[in-house]
Tab-separated table of C-alpha atoms in Angstrom:
chain	number	residue	atom	x	y	z
A	1	MET	CA	111.269	154.883	115.260
A	2	ASN	CA	114.900	155.961	115.652
A	3	ARG	CA	116.401	157.376	118.825
A	4	LYS	CA	116.408	160.977	117.512
A	5	THR	CA	112.695	160.885	116.669
A	6	LYS	CA	111.930	159.271	120.003
A	7	LEU	CA	113.768	161.965	121.953
A	8	LYS	CA	112.046	164.714	119.957
A	9	LEU	CA	108.631	163.202	120.692
A	10	ILE	CA	109.378	162.917	124.414
A	11	ALA	CA	110.515	166.567	124.431
A	12	LEU	CA	107.231	167.676	122.865
A	13	VAL	CA	105.217	165.702	125.378
A	14	ALA	CA	107.249	167.181	128.218
A	15	LEU	CA	106.701	170.681	126.834
A	16	SER	CA	102.933	170.252	126.808
A	17	ALA	CA	103.001	168.880	130.340
A	18	PHE	CA	105.161	171.455	132.067
A	19	VAL	CA	104.962	174.800	130.234
A	20	PRO	CA	102.557	176.996	132.270
A	21	GLY	CA	99.278	177.682	130.506
A	22	ILE	CA	99.891	175.481	127.465
A	23	ASN	CA	96.854	173.358	128.325
A	24	ALA	CA	94.644	176.253	129.363
A	25	GLN	CA	92.150	175.740	126.564
A	26	ASP	CA	89.332	177.317	128.575
A	27	GLU	CA	90.801	180.765	127.846
A	28	THR	CA	91.090	182.375	124.437
A	29	PRO	CA	94.814	182.808	123.797
A	30	VAL	CA	96.528	185.719	122.038
A	31	VAL	CA	98.805	183.313	120.136
A	32	PRO	CA	98.099	179.755	118.952
A	33	VAL	CA	98.561	177.316	121.843
A	34	GLY	CA	98.112	173.603	122.126
A	35	SER	CA	99.158	170.288	123.558
A	36	LEU	CA	100.619	167.069	122.166
A	37	THR	CA	100.461	163.676	123.900
A	38	ALA	CA	101.621	160.254	122.872
A	39	PHE	CA	100.643	156.770	124.013
A	40	PRO	CA	102.680	154.943	124.948
A	41	THR	CA	105.304	157.498	125.913
A	42	ILE	CA	108.106	154.951	125.517
A	43	VAL	CA	108.094	153.631	121.972
A	44	GLN	CA	109.920	150.497	120.924
A	45	THR	CA	111.653	150.223	117.560
A	46	GLY	CA	109.222	149.121	114.875
A	47	THR	CA	106.075	150.277	116.739
A	48	HIS	CA	104.036	153.439	116.355
A	49	PRO	CA	102.570	155.575	119.165
A	50	GLN	CA	99.128	157.118	119.065
A	51	LEU	CA	99.447	160.910	118.882
A	52	THR	CA	96.760	163.246	120.191
A	53	TRP	CA	96.943	166.996	119.823
A	54	ASP	CA	94.763	170.019	120.531
A	55	ILE	CA	95.320	173.523	119.116
A	56	THR	CA	93.434	176.709	119.961
A	57	ILE	CA	93.687	179.572	117.471
A	58	PRO	CA	93.127	183.082	118.886
A	59	GLU	CA	90.033	184.966	117.787
A	60	SER	CA	90.573	188.012	115.630
A	61	VAL	CA	89.037	191.249	116.780
A	62	ILE	CA	86.580	191.279	113.861
A	63	GLU	CA	85.060	188.086	115.270
A	64	ILE	CA	84.128	189.864	118.498
A	65	ILE	CA	83.819	193.504	117.363
A	66	GLU	CA	81.958	195.055	114.437
A	67	ILE	CA	83.457	198.264	113.040
A	68	GLU	CA	80.603	200.382	111.720
A	69	GLU	CA	81.743	203.103	109.332
A	70	PRO	CA	83.261	205.525	109.805
A	71	GLY	CA	84.612	204.153	113.114
A	72	THR	CA	82.006	203.066	115.663
A	73	LEU	CA	82.823	199.861	117.553
A	74	ILE	CA	79.972	197.454	118.356
A	75	PRO	CA	80.785	194.418	120.574
A	76	LYS	CA	79.296	191.117	119.431
A	77	ARG	CA	79.255	189.830	123.026
A	78	ASN	CA	79.877	191.184	126.523
A	79	LEU	CA	83.552	192.149	126.894
A	80	VAL	CA	85.991	194.233	128.894
A	81	MET	CA	87.701	197.129	127.136
A	82	ASP	CA	90.974	198.862	128.038
A	83	VAL	CA	92.117	202.068	126.336
A	84	ARG	CA	95.659	203.411	126.033
A	85	ILE	CA	96.959	206.588	124.397
A	86	LEU	CA	99.867	205.856	122.062
A	87	GLY	CA	100.721	209.383	121.030
A	88	ALA	CA	99.562	212.956	120.508
A	89	GLY	CA	101.340	214.458	117.540
A	90	VAL	CA	99.887	217.917	116.890
A	91	THR	CA	102.801	220.349	116.558
A	92	THR	CA	103.592	223.952	115.741
A	93	TYR	CA	106.844	225.409	114.474
A	94	SER	CA	108.334	228.266	116.458
A	95	ASN	CA	111.773	229.352	117.643
A	96	ASN	CA	113.281	227.164	114.907
A	97	ARG	CA	111.836	223.978	116.366
A	98	LEU	CA	108.736	221.807	116.365
A	99	ASN	CA	106.685	221.991	119.550
A	100	PHE	CA	103.922	219.651	120.650
A	101	ILE	CA	100.677	221.381	121.616
A	102	PRO	CA	97.891	220.101	123.932
A	103	THR	CA	95.442	217.593	122.533
A	104	GLU	CA	92.254	216.214	124.052
A	105	CYS	CA	90.764	212.751	123.538
A	106	LYS	CA	87.283	211.691	124.643
A	107	ILE	CA	85.173	208.540	124.591
A	108	SER	CA	81.431	207.990	124.289
A	109	TYR	CA	79.985	204.673	125.424
A	110	ASN	CA	76.550	203.565	124.210
A	111	GLY	CA	75.419	207.052	123.191
A	112	SER	CA	76.511	208.832	126.368
A	113	SER	CA	78.096	212.272	126.357
A	114	TYR	CA	81.806	212.309	125.582
A	115	ASN	CA	84.083	211.787	128.587
A	116	ARG	CA	87.662	213.096	128.575
A	117	ILE	CA	90.271	210.355	128.881
A	118	PHE	CA	93.378	212.368	127.926
A	119	TYR	CA	94.534	215.964	127.793
A	120	GLY	CA	98.139	216.967	127.231
A	121	THR	CA	101.015	216.874	124.765
A	122	ASN	CA	102.962	213.908	123.510
A	123	TYR	CA	105.330	214.382	126.449
A	124	ASP	CA	102.443	213.430	128.756
A	125	VAL	CA	101.736	210.112	127.024
A	126	ASP	CA	102.559	206.839	128.763
A	127	GLN	CA	101.729	204.018	126.356
A	128	ASN	CA	101.526	201.523	129.238
A	129	ASP	CA	98.947	203.569	131.121
A	130	ILE	CA	95.343	202.360	130.862
A	131	VAL	CA	93.499	205.672	130.733
A	132	TYR	CA	90.022	204.148	130.576
A	133	SER	CA	88.395	200.771	131.323
A	134	GLN	CA	84.831	199.720	130.646
A	135	GLU	CA	82.729	196.572	130.750
A	136	VAL	CA	81.011	196.791	127.381
A	137	ALA	CA	77.748	195.038	126.574
A	138	LYS	CA	76.802	193.198	123.425
A	139	ASP	CA	75.422	195.576	120.748
A	140	SER	CA	76.523	198.686	122.646
A	141	THR	CA	78.403	201.446	120.796
A	142	ILE	CA	81.891	202.849	121.403
A	143	ASN	CA	83.126	206.075	119.827
A	144	PHE	CA	86.178	208.299	120.193
A	145	GLY	CA	86.852	211.928	119.373
A	146	ALA	CA	89.716	214.406	119.657
A	147	ARG	CA	90.762	218.021	119.114
A	148	TYR	CA	93.731	220.264	119.877
A	149	TYR	CA	94.037	223.481	121.891
A	150	TYR	CA	96.124	226.371	120.539
A	151	ASN	CA	96.218	230.150	121.065
A	152	ASN	CA	93.443	229.965	123.676
A	153	SER	CA	90.991	228.244	121.356
A	154	TRP	CA	89.961	224.727	120.366
A	155	GLY	CA	90.555	223.258	116.940
A	156	THR	CA	87.892	221.361	115.023
A	157	TRP	CA	86.329	218.406	116.851
A	158	TYR	CA	86.654	215.144	114.944
A	159	SER	CA	85.022	211.915	116.075
A	160	SER	CA	84.355	208.415	114.807
A	161	THR	CA	80.761	209.419	114.086
A	162	ASN	CA	81.229	212.682	112.168
A	163	SER	CA	84.332	212.088	110.079
A	164	ASN	CA	84.772	209.774	107.128
A	165	HIS	CA	88.490	210.370	106.804
A	166	ASN	CA	89.941	212.201	109.803
A	167	VAL	CA	89.211	209.414	112.307
A	168	ILE	CA	89.754	205.802	111.364
A	169	ALA	CA	89.505	202.543	113.330
A	170	LEU	CA	91.856	199.821	112.088
A	171	ALA	CA	92.544	196.185	112.990
A	172	ASN	CA	95.699	194.134	112.600
A	173	GLY	CA	96.805	193.963	108.955
A	174	ASP	CA	94.692	196.921	107.778
A	175	THR	CA	96.234	199.581	105.550
A	176	PRO	CA	95.954	203.213	106.771
A	177	PRO	CA	94.163	205.333	104.118
A	178	THR	CA	97.015	207.685	103.243
A	179	THR	CA	98.488	208.469	99.834
A	180	THR	CA	101.962	207.519	101.100
A	181	PRO	CA	102.530	204.449	103.300
A	182	MET	CA	102.778	205.717	106.851
A	183	ASN	CA	106.112	204.049	107.478
A	184	GLN	CA	107.557	206.004	104.523
A	185	ALA	CA	106.172	209.387	105.530
A	186	PRO	CA	108.998	211.892	106.132
A	187	THR	CA	107.215	213.217	109.227
A	188	ILE	CA	106.368	209.838	110.779
A	189	GLU	CA	106.163	210.036	114.556
A	190	GLU	CA	108.230	207.623	116.617
A	191	PHE	CA	105.160	206.530	118.566
A	192	ILE	CA	103.582	205.197	115.355
A	193	ARG	CA	106.548	203.138	114.115
A	194	PRO	CA	106.122	200.142	116.494
A	195	TYR	CA	102.539	199.668	115.250
A	196	LEU	CA	103.387	199.388	111.532
A	197	ASP	CA	104.921	196.481	109.644
A	198	ASP	CA	107.496	196.739	106.861
A	199	ASP	CA	104.766	197.446	104.300
A	200	GLY	CA	103.180	200.250	106.329
A	201	ASN	CA	100.204	198.157	107.437
A	202	ILE	CA	98.874	198.032	110.997
A	203	ASP	CA	100.760	195.598	113.243
A	204	ILE	CA	98.902	195.138	116.543
A	205	GLY	CA	97.482	192.319	118.661
A	206	PRO	CA	94.638	190.042	117.500
A	207	ARG	CA	92.167	191.678	119.913
A	208	ASP	CA	93.287	195.267	119.410
A	209	ILE	CA	91.823	198.197	117.515
A	210	ILE	CA	93.896	201.292	116.803
A	211	TYR	CA	92.316	204.703	116.214
A	212	LEU	CA	94.290	207.195	114.152
A	213	PHE	CA	93.295	210.867	114.048
A	214	GLU	CA	94.086	213.680	111.636
A	215	LEU	CA	93.201	216.933	113.421
A	216	THR	CA	94.898	219.634	111.329
A	217	HIS	CA	94.053	218.820	107.683
A	218	THR	CA	91.037	217.630	105.713
A	219	ASP	CA	92.571	217.205	102.242
A	220	GLN	CA	93.716	213.587	102.011
A	221	ASN	CA	96.136	214.527	99.233
A	222	HIS	CA	97.920	217.096	101.401
A	223	SER	CA	101.335	216.010	102.676
A	224	GLY	CA	100.262	217.006	106.179
A	225	PHE	CA	97.357	214.529	106.153
A	226	ASP	CA	99.193	211.728	107.948
A	227	LEU	CA	96.734	210.491	110.629
A	228	GLN	CA	99.320	210.959	113.365
A	229	ASP	CA	97.753	213.720	115.469
A	230	MET	CA	96.312	211.243	117.968
A	231	ALA	CA	96.706	207.476	118.252
A	232	VAL	CA	94.568	205.364	120.596
A	233	LEU	CA	94.890	201.623	121.262
A	234	VAL	CA	91.741	199.745	122.325
A	235	THR	CA	92.069	196.178	123.651
A	236	PHE	CA	89.220	193.759	124.374
A	237	TYR	CA	89.086	190.925	126.931
A	238	ASP	CA	86.504	188.399	128.013
A	239	GLU	CA	86.476	188.867	131.766
A	240	VAL	CA	88.258	190.555	134.634
A	241	VAL	CA	90.569	188.341	136.669
A	242	GLU	CA	91.248	190.866	139.420
A	243	GLY	CA	91.143	194.597	139.888
A	244	ASP	CA	87.632	194.848	138.439
A	245	ILE	CA	87.253	198.523	137.628
A	246	GLY	CA	83.614	198.146	136.731
A	247	GLY	CA	81.612	200.239	134.348
A	248	GLY	CA	83.463	203.177	132.885
A	249	SER	CA	86.417	204.666	134.695
A	250	SER	CA	88.831	207.247	133.438
A	251	ALA	CA	92.210	208.313	134.756
A	252	ASN	CA	91.308	211.821	133.621
A	253	ASP	CA	87.913	212.165	135.306
A	254	ASP	CA	87.681	215.536	136.989
A	255	ASP	CA	86.473	213.898	140.217
A	256	ASP	CA	89.576	211.740	140.409
A	257	ASP	CA	92.279	214.355	140.002
A	258	ASP	CA	93.244	214.163	143.676
A	259	ASP	CA	92.700	210.439	144.184
A	260	ASP	CA	96.016	208.648	143.741
A	261	ASP	CA	94.525	205.271	144.672
A	262	ASP	CA	92.049	205.504	141.799
A	263	ASP	CA	94.851	206.290	139.373
A	264	ASP	CA	96.660	203.126	140.448
A	265	ASP	CA	93.514	201.080	139.801
A	266	HIS	CA	93.218	202.425	136.258
A	267	ARG	CA	96.676	201.087	135.426
A	268	ARG	CA	96.250	197.487	136.555
A	269	GLY	CA	94.602	195.941	133.515
A	270	ARG	CA	94.882	192.304	134.568
A	271	ARG	CA	92.515	190.619	132.154
A	272	ARG	CA	91.701	187.172	130.930
A	273	ARG	CA	91.972	187.238	127.140
């Protein structure tokens, strides 16, 4: 073994020994992680060390979540779920400009009535804000729905249980069901761009699900059918490390409007993946 190979091997061993978390095989990682060891660590010319390595590949979301058409999520084991709003893109055109109008998003867990988790325009969206957290049980059901509010009346309610096209749940690598790739749509919203790859496919984490809503059109061939009226990111974890929010909490619950401490809790999201 030459000096260059020897130094490279020692560097790899050092990396596995001192990089935080690289040996934490008891947790499911979000990227492949592993360790490499060699014995002996000092190798003489003409001899060969014994190499031992261990690699953990992250689970994909379809290994832990079943997506039942048209968009119901069913956990395959007990998990923790965090929900974020990525964008609310319903607009009207007036005064020579596009204006965002209020949109509502709700969640139903295990057949319960729908609970509001967001109401507002795209200006009210904070993509880092966890608007809802829930410990979800194996074989339970998770559904989302949304609608807009305009001229003192509600638009049509679309949910993951009553719409085959207007609400879609997608995992990493999936292709949104639009006639034109979303990243090529002339009206693509900025909040959608970071979640699409160069081919227009979904680009999210291995344990994420993204919900896309079309709330203003039903004809899939219409140019306005772009699935950008509401976007929701759902992330699953195995257990709570700290800040256990417990079963079902929403930053938009009516009872919590005046409780600033509760709002802080909803935004912690420290989870073990």
